[in-house]
Short mmCIF file of the C-alpha atoms (twelve columns), coordinates in Angstrom:
data_MODEL
# 
_entry.id   MODEL 
# 
loop_
_atom_site.group_PDB 
_atom_site.id 
_atom_site.type_symbol 
_atom_site.label_atom_id 
_atom_site.label_alt_id 
_atom_site.label_comp_id 
_atom_site.label_asym_id 
_atom_site.label_seq_id 
_atom_site.Cartn_x 
_atom_site.Cartn_y 
_atom_site.Cartn_z 
_atom_site.pdbx_PDB_model_num 
ATOM 1   C CA . MET A 1   -41.853 10.307 8.447   1 
ATOM 2   C CA . ALA A 2   -37.666 10.234 7.442   1 
ATOM 3   C CA . GLU A 3   -35.022 11.756 8.569   1 
ATOM 4   C CA . ILE A 4   -33.302 13.788 6.083   1 
ATOM 5   C CA . ILE A 5   -29.742 12.994 6.023   1 
ATOM 6   C CA . SER A 6   -28.024 16.381 5.106   1 
ATOM 7   C CA . GLY A 7   -25.246 16.447 3.165   1 
ATOM 8   C CA . LYS A 8   -24.365 19.703 3.342   1 
ATOM 9   C CA . GLU A 9   -24.519 18.930 7.305   1 
ATOM 10  C CA . VAL A 10  -21.821 16.221 6.849   1 
ATOM 11  C CA . SER A 11  -20.084 17.975 4.032   1 
ATOM 12  C CA . ALA A 12  -19.345 21.317 7.143   1 
ATOM 13  C CA . ALA A 13  -18.368 19.016 9.777   1 
ATOM 14  C CA . LYS A 14  -15.921 17.047 7.393   1 
ATOM 15  C CA . ARG A 15  -14.564 20.290 6.031   1 
ATOM 16  C CA . GLU A 16  -13.948 21.601 9.389   1 
ATOM 17  C CA . GLU A 17  -12.036 18.509 10.059  1 
ATOM 18  C CA . LEU A 18  -9.774  18.798 7.103   1 
ATOM 19  C CA . LYS A 19  -9.176  21.853 7.512   1 
ATOM 20  C CA . LYS A 20  -7.618  20.897 11.120  1 
ATOM 21  C CA . ARG A 21  -5.654  18.170 8.408   1 
ATOM 22  C CA . VAL A 22  -4.055  20.598 6.433   1 
ATOM 23  C CA . LYS A 23  -3.280  22.782 8.772   1 
ATOM 24  C CA . ALA A 24  -1.446  20.182 11.065  1 
ATOM 25  C CA . LEU A 25  0.971   19.632 7.855   1 
ATOM 26  C CA . SER A 26  1.172   23.493 7.237   1 
ATOM 27  C CA . ASP A 27  2.674   23.167 10.871  1 
ATOM 28  C CA . LYS A 28  5.549   20.429 9.164   1 
ATOM 29  C CA . GLY A 29  5.842   22.237 6.486   1 
ATOM 30  C CA . ILE A 30  4.258   20.050 4.421   1 
ATOM 31  C CA . SER A 31  2.047   22.305 1.207   1 
ATOM 32  C CA . THR A 32  -1.329  20.613 -0.079  1 
ATOM 33  C CA . GLY A 33  -2.217  21.094 -3.466  1 
ATOM 34  C CA . LEU A 34  -4.616  19.695 -5.901  1 
ATOM 35  C CA . ALA A 35  -4.476  20.614 -10.034 1 
ATOM 36  C CA . VAL A 36  -7.655  20.573 -11.972 1 
ATOM 37  C CA . ILE A 37  -7.497  20.831 -15.548 1 
ATOM 38  C CA . ILE A 38  -10.755 21.734 -17.610 1 
ATOM 39  C CA . VAL A 39  -10.988 21.484 -21.379 1 
ATOM 40  C CA . GLY A 40  -13.443 23.497 -23.878 1 
ATOM 41  C CA . ASN A 41  -16.487 25.377 -22.551 1 
ATOM 42  C CA . ASN A 42  -18.543 23.371 -21.343 1 
ATOM 43  C CA . SER A 43  -20.955 25.255 -18.780 1 
ATOM 44  C CA . ALA A 44  -21.624 22.781 -16.187 1 
ATOM 45  C CA . SER A 45  -18.302 21.633 -15.887 1 
ATOM 46  C CA . ARG A 46  -16.582 25.363 -15.598 1 
ATOM 47  C CA . VAL A 47  -19.291 25.397 -12.024 1 
ATOM 48  C CA . TYR A 48  -17.922 21.826 -11.255 1 
ATOM 49  C CA . VAL A 49  -14.689 23.884 -11.657 1 
ATOM 50  C CA . ASN A 50  -15.297 26.670 -9.702  1 
ATOM 51  C CA . ASN A 51  -16.504 24.437 -6.709  1 
ATOM 52  C CA . LYS A 52  -13.793 22.801 -6.302  1 
ATOM 53  C CA . LYS A 53  -11.707 25.643 -6.332  1 
ATOM 54  C CA . LYS A 54  -13.682 27.137 -3.585  1 
ATOM 55  C CA . GLY A 55  -13.474 24.278 -1.444  1 
ATOM 56  C CA . CYS A 56  -9.863  23.967 -1.674  1 
ATOM 57  C CA . GLU A 57  -9.186  27.922 -0.739  1 
ATOM 58  C CA . GLU A 58  -12.077 26.815 2.052   1 
ATOM 59  C CA . ILE A 59  -9.757  24.110 3.590   1 
ATOM 60  C CA . GLY A 60  -6.269  25.988 2.941   1 
ATOM 61  C CA . VAL A 61  -5.500  23.988 -0.354  1 
ATOM 62  C CA . THR A 62  -3.799  25.412 -3.450  1 
ATOM 63  C CA . SER A 63  -5.777  25.222 -6.159  1 
ATOM 64  C CA . PHE A 64  -4.023  24.906 -10.117 1 
ATOM 65  C CA . GLU A 65  -6.077  25.126 -12.250 1 
ATOM 66  C CA . PHE A 66  -5.044  24.355 -15.752 1 
ATOM 67  C CA . ALA A 67  -8.114  25.969 -18.789 1 
ATOM 68  C CA . LEU A 68  -7.168  24.362 -22.360 1 
ATOM 69  C CA . PRO A 69  -8.939  25.338 -25.195 1 
ATOM 70  C CA . GLU A 70  -11.359 23.184 -26.741 1 
ATOM 71  C CA . GLU A 71  -9.087  22.184 -29.732 1 
ATOM 72  C CA . THR A 72  -6.183  20.914 -26.974 1 
ATOM 73  C CA . THR A 73  -5.196  17.479 -28.342 1 
ATOM 74  C CA . GLY A 74  -4.700  14.560 -26.282 1 
ATOM 75  C CA . GLU A 75  -1.300  14.262 -26.571 1 
ATOM 76  C CA . GLU A 76  -1.024  18.098 -25.194 1 
ATOM 77  C CA . LEU A 77  -3.487  16.888 -22.162 1 
ATOM 78  C CA . ILE A 78  -1.532  14.178 -21.474 1 
ATOM 79  C CA . SER A 79  1.457   16.223 -21.884 1 
ATOM 80  C CA . LEU A 80  0.845   18.652 -18.901 1 
ATOM 81  C CA . ILE A 81  -0.209  15.349 -16.553 1 
ATOM 82  C CA . ASN A 82  3.091   13.799 -17.293 1 
ATOM 83  C CA . LYS A 83  4.427   17.229 -16.129 1 
ATOM 84  C CA . LEU A 84  1.826   17.233 -13.030 1 
ATOM 85  C CA . ASN A 85  2.934   13.659 -12.275 1 
ATOM 86  C CA . ASN A 86  6.333   15.173 -11.878 1 
ATOM 87  C CA . ASP A 87  5.639   18.163 -9.356  1 
ATOM 88  C CA . SER A 88  5.576   17.868 -6.191  1 
ATOM 89  C CA . ARG A 89  3.867   21.027 -4.838  1 
ATOM 90  C CA . VAL A 90  0.463   19.141 -6.620  1 
ATOM 91  C CA . ASP A 91  -0.875  16.333 -4.561  1 
ATOM 92  C CA . GLY A 92  -4.244  15.468 -6.496  1 
ATOM 93  C CA . ILE A 93  -5.023  16.015 -10.698 1 
ATOM 94  C CA . LEU A 94  -8.462  15.659 -11.686 1 
ATOM 95  C CA . CYS A 95  -9.209  15.790 -15.018 1 
ATOM 96  C CA . GLN A 96  -13.339 17.096 -15.410 1 
ATOM 97  C CA . LEU A 97  -14.986 15.538 -17.457 1 
ATOM 98  C CA . PRO A 98  -16.400 15.107 -19.725 1 
ATOM 99  C CA . LEU A 99  -13.627 16.093 -22.070 1 
ATOM 100 C CA . PRO A 100 -14.099 16.996 -26.083 1 
ATOM 101 C CA . LYS A 101 -15.157 13.729 -28.272 1 
ATOM 102 C CA . HIS A 102 -11.935 13.800 -30.286 1 
ATOM 103 C CA . ILE A 103 -9.564  13.099 -27.091 1 
ATOM 104 C CA . ASP A 104 -9.356  9.508  -25.566 1 
ATOM 105 C CA . GLU A 105 -10.362 10.167 -22.108 1 
ATOM 106 C CA . LYS A 106 -9.242  6.457  -20.955 1 
ATOM 107 C CA . ALA A 107 -5.886  7.363  -22.374 1 
ATOM 108 C CA . VAL A 108 -5.998  10.668 -20.505 1 
ATOM 109 C CA . LEU A 109 -7.261  9.355  -17.088 1 
ATOM 110 C CA . ASN A 110 -5.210  5.926  -17.584 1 
ATOM 111 C CA . SER A 111 -2.307  8.630  -17.234 1 
ATOM 112 C CA . ILE A 112 -2.425  10.206 -14.363 1 
ATOM 113 C CA . ASP A 113 -0.744  8.635  -11.276 1 
ATOM 114 C CA . PRO A 114 -2.644  6.479  -9.430  1 
ATOM 115 C CA . ALA A 115 -0.810  7.918  -6.494  1 
ATOM 116 C CA . LYS A 116 -2.552  11.477 -7.201  1 
ATOM 117 C CA . ASP A 117 -5.729  10.340 -8.565  1 
ATOM 118 C CA . VAL A 118 -8.176  11.758 -6.770  1 
ATOM 119 C CA . ASP A 119 -10.980 10.617 -8.400  1 
ATOM 120 C CA . ALA A 120 -9.986  6.968  -8.369  1 
ATOM 121 C CA . PHE A 121 -10.841 7.026  -11.396 1 
ATOM 122 C CA . HIS A 122 -7.163  4.189  -12.565 1 
ATOM 123 C CA . PRO A 123 -7.138  1.035  -13.236 1 
ATOM 124 C CA . VAL A 124 -4.979  0.514  -10.247 1 
ATOM 125 C CA . ASN A 125 -6.650  2.241  -8.020  1 
ATOM 126 C CA . VAL A 126 -10.261 0.177  -8.896  1 
ATOM 127 C CA . GLY A 127 -8.300  -3.207 -8.481  1 
ATOM 128 C CA . HIS A 128 -7.450  -1.368 -4.678  1 
ATOM 129 C CA . ILE A 129 -11.034 -0.900 -4.464  1 
ATOM 130 C CA . MET A 130 -12.491 -4.475 -5.541  1 
ATOM 131 C CA . ILE A 131 -9.870  -5.799 -2.733  1 
ATOM 132 C CA . GLY A 132 -10.641 -3.993 0.075   1 
ATOM 133 C CA . ASP A 133 -7.324  -2.337 -0.209  1 
ATOM 134 C CA . PHE A 134 -7.424  1.082  -1.049  1 
ATOM 135 C CA . THR A 135 -6.138  4.844  -0.468  1 
ATOM 136 C CA . PHE A 136 -8.552  7.178  -2.402  1 
ATOM 137 C CA . LEU A 137 -12.439 5.868  -3.322  1 
ATOM 138 C CA . PRO A 138 -14.973 7.558  -5.576  1 
ATOM 139 C CA . CYS A 139 -16.156 10.753 -4.399  1 
ATOM 140 C CA . THR A 140 -19.757 10.484 -4.253  1 
ATOM 141 C CA . PRO A 141 -19.605 6.744  -2.648  1 
ATOM 142 C CA . ALA A 142 -17.327 7.383  -0.626  1 
ATOM 143 C CA . GLY A 143 -19.645 10.004 0.424   1 
ATOM 144 C CA . ILE A 144 -22.298 8.158  1.416   1 
ATOM 145 C CA . MET A 145 -20.204 5.618  3.349   1 
ATOM 146 C CA . GLU A 146 -19.314 9.123  4.889   1 
ATOM 147 C CA . MET A 147 -23.126 10.146 5.349   1 
ATOM 148 C CA . PHE A 148 -23.975 6.158  7.131   1 
ATOM 149 C CA . ARG A 149 -21.042 7.009  9.218   1 
ATOM 150 C CA . TYR A 150 -22.311 10.656 10.805  1 
ATOM 151 C CA . TYR A 151 -26.198 9.366  10.710  1 
ATOM 152 C CA . ASN A 152 -25.351 5.981  12.647  1 
ATOM 153 C CA . ILE A 153 -26.729 4.512  9.698   1 
ATOM 154 C CA . PRO A 154 -25.536 0.372  10.111  1 
ATOM 155 C CA . VAL A 155 -25.095 -1.638 6.991   1 
ATOM 156 C CA . SER A 156 -23.542 -4.679 8.321   1 
ATOM 157 C CA . GLY A 157 -26.021 -7.935 8.187   1 
ATOM 158 C CA . LYS A 158 -28.344 -4.996 5.521   1 
ATOM 159 C CA . LYS A 159 -29.714 -6.148 2.219   1 
ATOM 160 C CA . CYS A 160 -28.424 -3.407 0.093   1 
ATOM 161 C CA . VAL A 161 -29.941 -2.745 -3.184  1 
ATOM 162 C CA . VAL A 162 -28.347 -0.492 -6.133  1 
ATOM 163 C CA . VAL A 163 -30.084 0.897  -8.930  1 
ATOM 164 C CA . GLY A 164 -27.165 1.416  -11.453 1 
ATOM 165 C CA . ARG A 165 -24.162 -0.298 -12.409 1 
ATOM 166 C CA . SER A 166 -21.582 3.000  -13.683 1 
ATOM 167 C CA . ASN A 167 -18.248 2.404  -12.939 1 
ATOM 168 C CA . ILE A 168 -18.077 6.362  -10.825 1 
ATOM 169 C CA . VAL A 169 -21.558 5.560  -8.773  1 
ATOM 170 C CA . GLY A 170 -23.295 1.951  -8.647  1 
ATOM 171 C CA . LYS A 171 -20.048 -0.292 -9.003  1 
ATOM 172 C CA . PRO A 172 -18.113 1.467  -6.346  1 
ATOM 173 C CA . MET A 173 -21.515 1.771  -4.167  1 
ATOM 174 C CA . ALA A 174 -21.555 -1.867 -4.126  1 
ATOM 175 C CA . MET A 175 -18.207 -2.535 -3.122  1 
ATOM 176 C CA . LEU A 176 -18.254 -0.203 -0.624  1 
ATOM 177 C CA . LEU A 177 -21.100 -1.377 1.192   1 
ATOM 178 C CA . LEU A 178 -19.509 -5.195 1.059   1 
ATOM 179 C CA . LYS A 179 -16.942 -4.053 2.641   1 
ATOM 180 C CA . GLU A 180 -18.660 -3.007 5.749   1 
ATOM 181 C CA . ASN A 181 -20.473 -6.619 5.232   1 
ATOM 182 C CA . GLY A 182 -24.090 -5.103 3.516   1 
ATOM 183 C CA . THR A 183 -25.457 -8.371 1.847   1 
ATOM 184 C CA . VAL A 184 -25.165 -6.020 -1.858  1 
ATOM 185 C CA . GLU A 185 -27.287 -6.752 -5.179  1 
ATOM 186 C CA . ILE A 186 -26.448 -4.663 -7.988  1 
ATOM 187 C CA . CYS A 187 -29.609 -4.027 -10.615 1 
ATOM 188 C CA . HIS A 188 -29.772 -2.018 -14.136 1 
ATOM 189 C CA . SER A 189 -31.751 -1.931 -16.425 1 
ATOM 190 C CA . ARG A 190 -31.885 -5.410 -18.038 1 
ATOM 191 C CA . THR A 191 -33.069 -6.723 -14.230 1 
ATOM 192 C CA . ALA A 192 -35.954 -8.833 -14.412 1 
ATOM 193 C CA . SER A 193 -38.892 -7.562 -11.437 1 
ATOM 194 C CA . LEU A 194 -37.269 -4.838 -10.509 1 
ATOM 195 C CA . LYS A 195 -39.776 -3.600 -8.843  1 
ATOM 196 C CA . GLU A 196 -39.535 -6.379 -6.100  1 
ATOM 197 C CA . GLU A 197 -36.266 -6.725 -5.973  1 
ATOM 198 C CA . CYS A 198 -36.268 -2.725 -4.620  1 
ATOM 199 C CA . LEU A 199 -38.696 -3.563 -2.010  1 
ATOM 200 C CA . THR A 200 -36.098 -6.177 -0.478  1 
ATOM 201 C CA . ALA A 201 -33.745 -3.162 0.425   1 
ATOM 202 C CA . ASP A 202 -33.119 -2.108 3.390   1 
ATOM 203 C CA . ILE A 203 -30.444 0.058  1.943   1 
ATOM 204 C CA . LEU A 204 -31.872 1.545  -1.497  1 
ATOM 205 C CA . VAL A 205 -29.148 3.746  -4.020  1 
ATOM 206 C CA . ALA A 206 -30.624 4.815  -6.488  1 
ATOM 207 C CA . ALA A 207 -28.492 6.020  -9.560  1 
ATOM 208 C CA . VAL A 208 -30.055 5.812  -13.029 1 
ATOM 209 C CA . GLY A 209 -30.488 9.962  -13.761 1 
ATOM 210 C CA . ILE A 210 -34.195 9.260  -14.547 1 
ATOM 211 C CA . PRO A 211 -36.396 11.836 -12.777 1 
ATOM 212 C CA . LYS A 212 -38.252 9.951  -10.074 1 
ATOM 213 C CA . PHE A 213 -37.537 6.432  -11.410 1 
ATOM 214 C CA . VAL A 214 -38.211 5.359  -7.788  1 
ATOM 215 C CA . THR A 215 -41.456 5.481  -6.881  1 
ATOM 216 C CA . ALA A 216 -43.348 5.002  -3.300  1 
ATOM 217 C CA . ASP A 217 -43.951 1.035  -4.594  1 
ATOM 218 C CA . MET A 218 -40.481 -0.033 -5.132  1 
ATOM 219 C CA . VAL A 219 -39.607 0.873  -1.338  1 
ATOM 220 C CA . LYS A 220 -39.571 -1.034 1.850   1 
ATOM 221 C CA . ASP A 221 -41.653 0.148  5.021   1 
ATOM 222 C CA . GLY A 222 -38.475 1.382  6.884   1 
ATOM 223 C CA . ALA A 223 -35.670 1.499  4.144   1 
ATOM 224 C CA . VAL A 224 -32.584 3.725  3.808   1 
ATOM 225 C CA . VAL A 225 -33.423 6.043  0.363   1 
ATOM 226 C CA . ILE A 226 -29.703 7.221  -1.062  1 
ATOM 227 C CA . ASP A 227 -30.399 9.398  -4.250  1 
ATOM 228 C CA . VAL A 228 -27.638 10.302 -6.158  1 
ATOM 229 C CA . GLY A 229 -29.369 11.686 -9.087  1 
ATOM 230 C CA . ILE A 230 -29.487 15.405 -10.319 1 
ATOM 231 C CA . ASN A 231 -32.068 15.645 -13.033 1 
ATOM 232 C CA . ARG A 232 -35.181 18.403 -14.131 1 
ATOM 233 C CA . ASP A 233 -38.308 17.109 -13.988 1 
ATOM 234 C CA . GLU A 234 -41.215 18.224 -16.164 1 
ATOM 235 C CA . ASP A 235 -41.493 21.669 -14.691 1 
ATOM 236 C CA . GLY A 236 -37.538 21.967 -15.240 1 
ATOM 237 C CA . LYS A 237 -37.330 21.804 -11.317 1 
ATOM 238 C CA . LEU A 238 -33.971 19.426 -9.944  1 
ATOM 239 C CA . CYS A 239 -35.102 16.734 -9.027  1 
ATOM 240 C CA . GLY A 240 -33.523 13.030 -7.673  1 
ATOM 241 C CA . ASP A 241 -33.672 10.057 -8.913  1 
ATOM 242 C CA . VAL A 242 -36.539 9.190  -6.221  1 
ATOM 243 C CA . ASP A 243 -39.969 9.911  -5.725  1 
ATOM 244 C CA . PHE A 244 -39.104 12.203 -3.033  1 
ATOM 245 C CA . ALA A 245 -42.853 13.695 -1.729  1 
ATOM 246 C CA . ALA A 246 -44.157 10.034 -2.586  1 
ATOM 247 C CA . VAL A 247 -41.122 8.111  -1.106  1 
ATOM 248 C CA . GLU A 248 -40.022 10.090 2.076   1 
ATOM 249 C CA . PRO A 249 -43.312 8.842  4.162   1 
ATOM 250 C CA . LYS A 250 -41.954 5.348  3.928   1 
ATOM 251 C CA . ALA A 251 -38.584 5.867  4.775   1 
ATOM 252 C CA . SER A 252 -36.274 5.273  7.903   1 
ATOM 253 C CA . TYR A 253 -33.996 7.865  6.364   1 
ATOM 254 C CA . ILE A 254 -33.497 10.043 2.779   1 
ATOM 255 C CA . THR A 255 -31.672 11.961 0.904   1 
ATOM 256 C CA . PRO A 256 -33.353 15.613 -0.349  1 
ATOM 257 C CA . VAL A 257 -32.209 16.674 -3.791  1 
ATOM 258 C CA . PRO A 258 -30.677 19.132 -3.581  1 
ATOM 259 C CA . GLY A 259 -28.524 18.861 -0.280  1 
ATOM 260 C CA . GLY A 260 -28.310 15.006 0.022   1 
ATOM 261 C CA . VAL A 261 -25.392 13.603 -2.016  1 
ATOM 262 C CA . GLY A 262 -24.682 15.877 -4.108  1 
ATOM 263 C CA . PRO A 263 -22.582 18.642 -1.529  1 
ATOM 264 C CA . MET A 264 -20.423 15.409 -0.231  1 
ATOM 265 C CA . THR A 265 -18.786 14.550 -3.950  1 
ATOM 266 C CA . ILE A 266 -16.604 17.800 -3.546  1 
ATOM 267 C CA . THR A 267 -15.779 16.916 0.238   1 
ATOM 268 C CA . MET A 268 -14.555 14.153 -0.604  1 
ATOM 269 C CA . LEU A 269 -12.092 14.858 -3.111  1 
ATOM 270 C CA . LEU A 270 -10.780 17.211 -0.734  1 
ATOM 271 C CA . GLU A 271 -10.125 14.134 1.204   1 
ATOM 272 C CA . ASN A 272 -8.622  12.289 -1.038  1 
ATOM 273 C CA . THR A 273 -6.175  15.574 -1.830  1 
ATOM 274 C CA . VAL A 274 -5.317  15.812 1.931   1 
ATOM 275 C CA . ARG A 275 -4.916  12.013 2.228   1 
ATOM 276 C CA . SER A 276 -2.436  11.798 -0.606  1 
ATOM 277 C CA . ALA A 277 -0.446  14.888 1.015   1 
ATOM 278 C CA . GLU A 278 -0.114  13.177 4.479   1 
ATOM 279 C CA . SER A 279 1.658   10.367 2.878   1 
ATOM 280 C CA . LYS A 280 3.949   12.603 1.987   1 
ATOM 281 C CA . GLU A 281 4.477   13.331 5.659   1 
ATOM 282 C CA . LEU A 282 5.512   9.443  5.594   1 
ATOM 283 C CA . LEU A 283 7.523   9.328  3.590   1 
ATOM 284 C CA . LYS A 284 9.583   11.804 5.066   1 
# 
């Protein structure tokens, strides 16, 4: 039976560390602030934004929320971001996605100062990740690497298969595993013999957004299985991209859904924000 990787436990430990770092900055007169922008009335986005605010409160970071109406134009949104880029109280800027369809998402994300891009979506930060010289990391892949460290799961020399090639998870996940000397393969919907490729994995990361996509016959005995998916099954119950009940007996370690990767994402957003504030201390 697999050991369950608890994102809640890792997240709690990380937040305790972040509290100490925020206090150390405060003791030197350096504030830490995160600006979160939400446009429109997407209920899921509202839940995420509220959770980010709670996370900020927990570790002592000032949260600035900007709730804009659905009809906000791209120009108005970028104008706000430019003001926040120049606001010394703000160390991180996060624009909650998805944006309304009439707004150019790419233009908005590109307008965020890379030094305050705590989601690590700006092309400058993406480039830094590619060459392994980064300040910020995308929050979900960074959270997974934090879990590996916490549970002393080695990556070096391991065959790592990432199923999914999104810019937010799949691609940066592959880069982080490669930086830790994993031998990495990215699989996707066009991959021939996907099952056979997955069976070679010592570490299997599923990030496809399809309920219970990864089945037991796709997992090697003793593999580490990381489930990034958040889906609803046929009964409306929360589940991941991995068929947990079937895969768990074969794996050595596995993340549950919920309670696995999910709790780490906001925690690593806070890590990026604190890191940005710490850079102000270096400039003093």
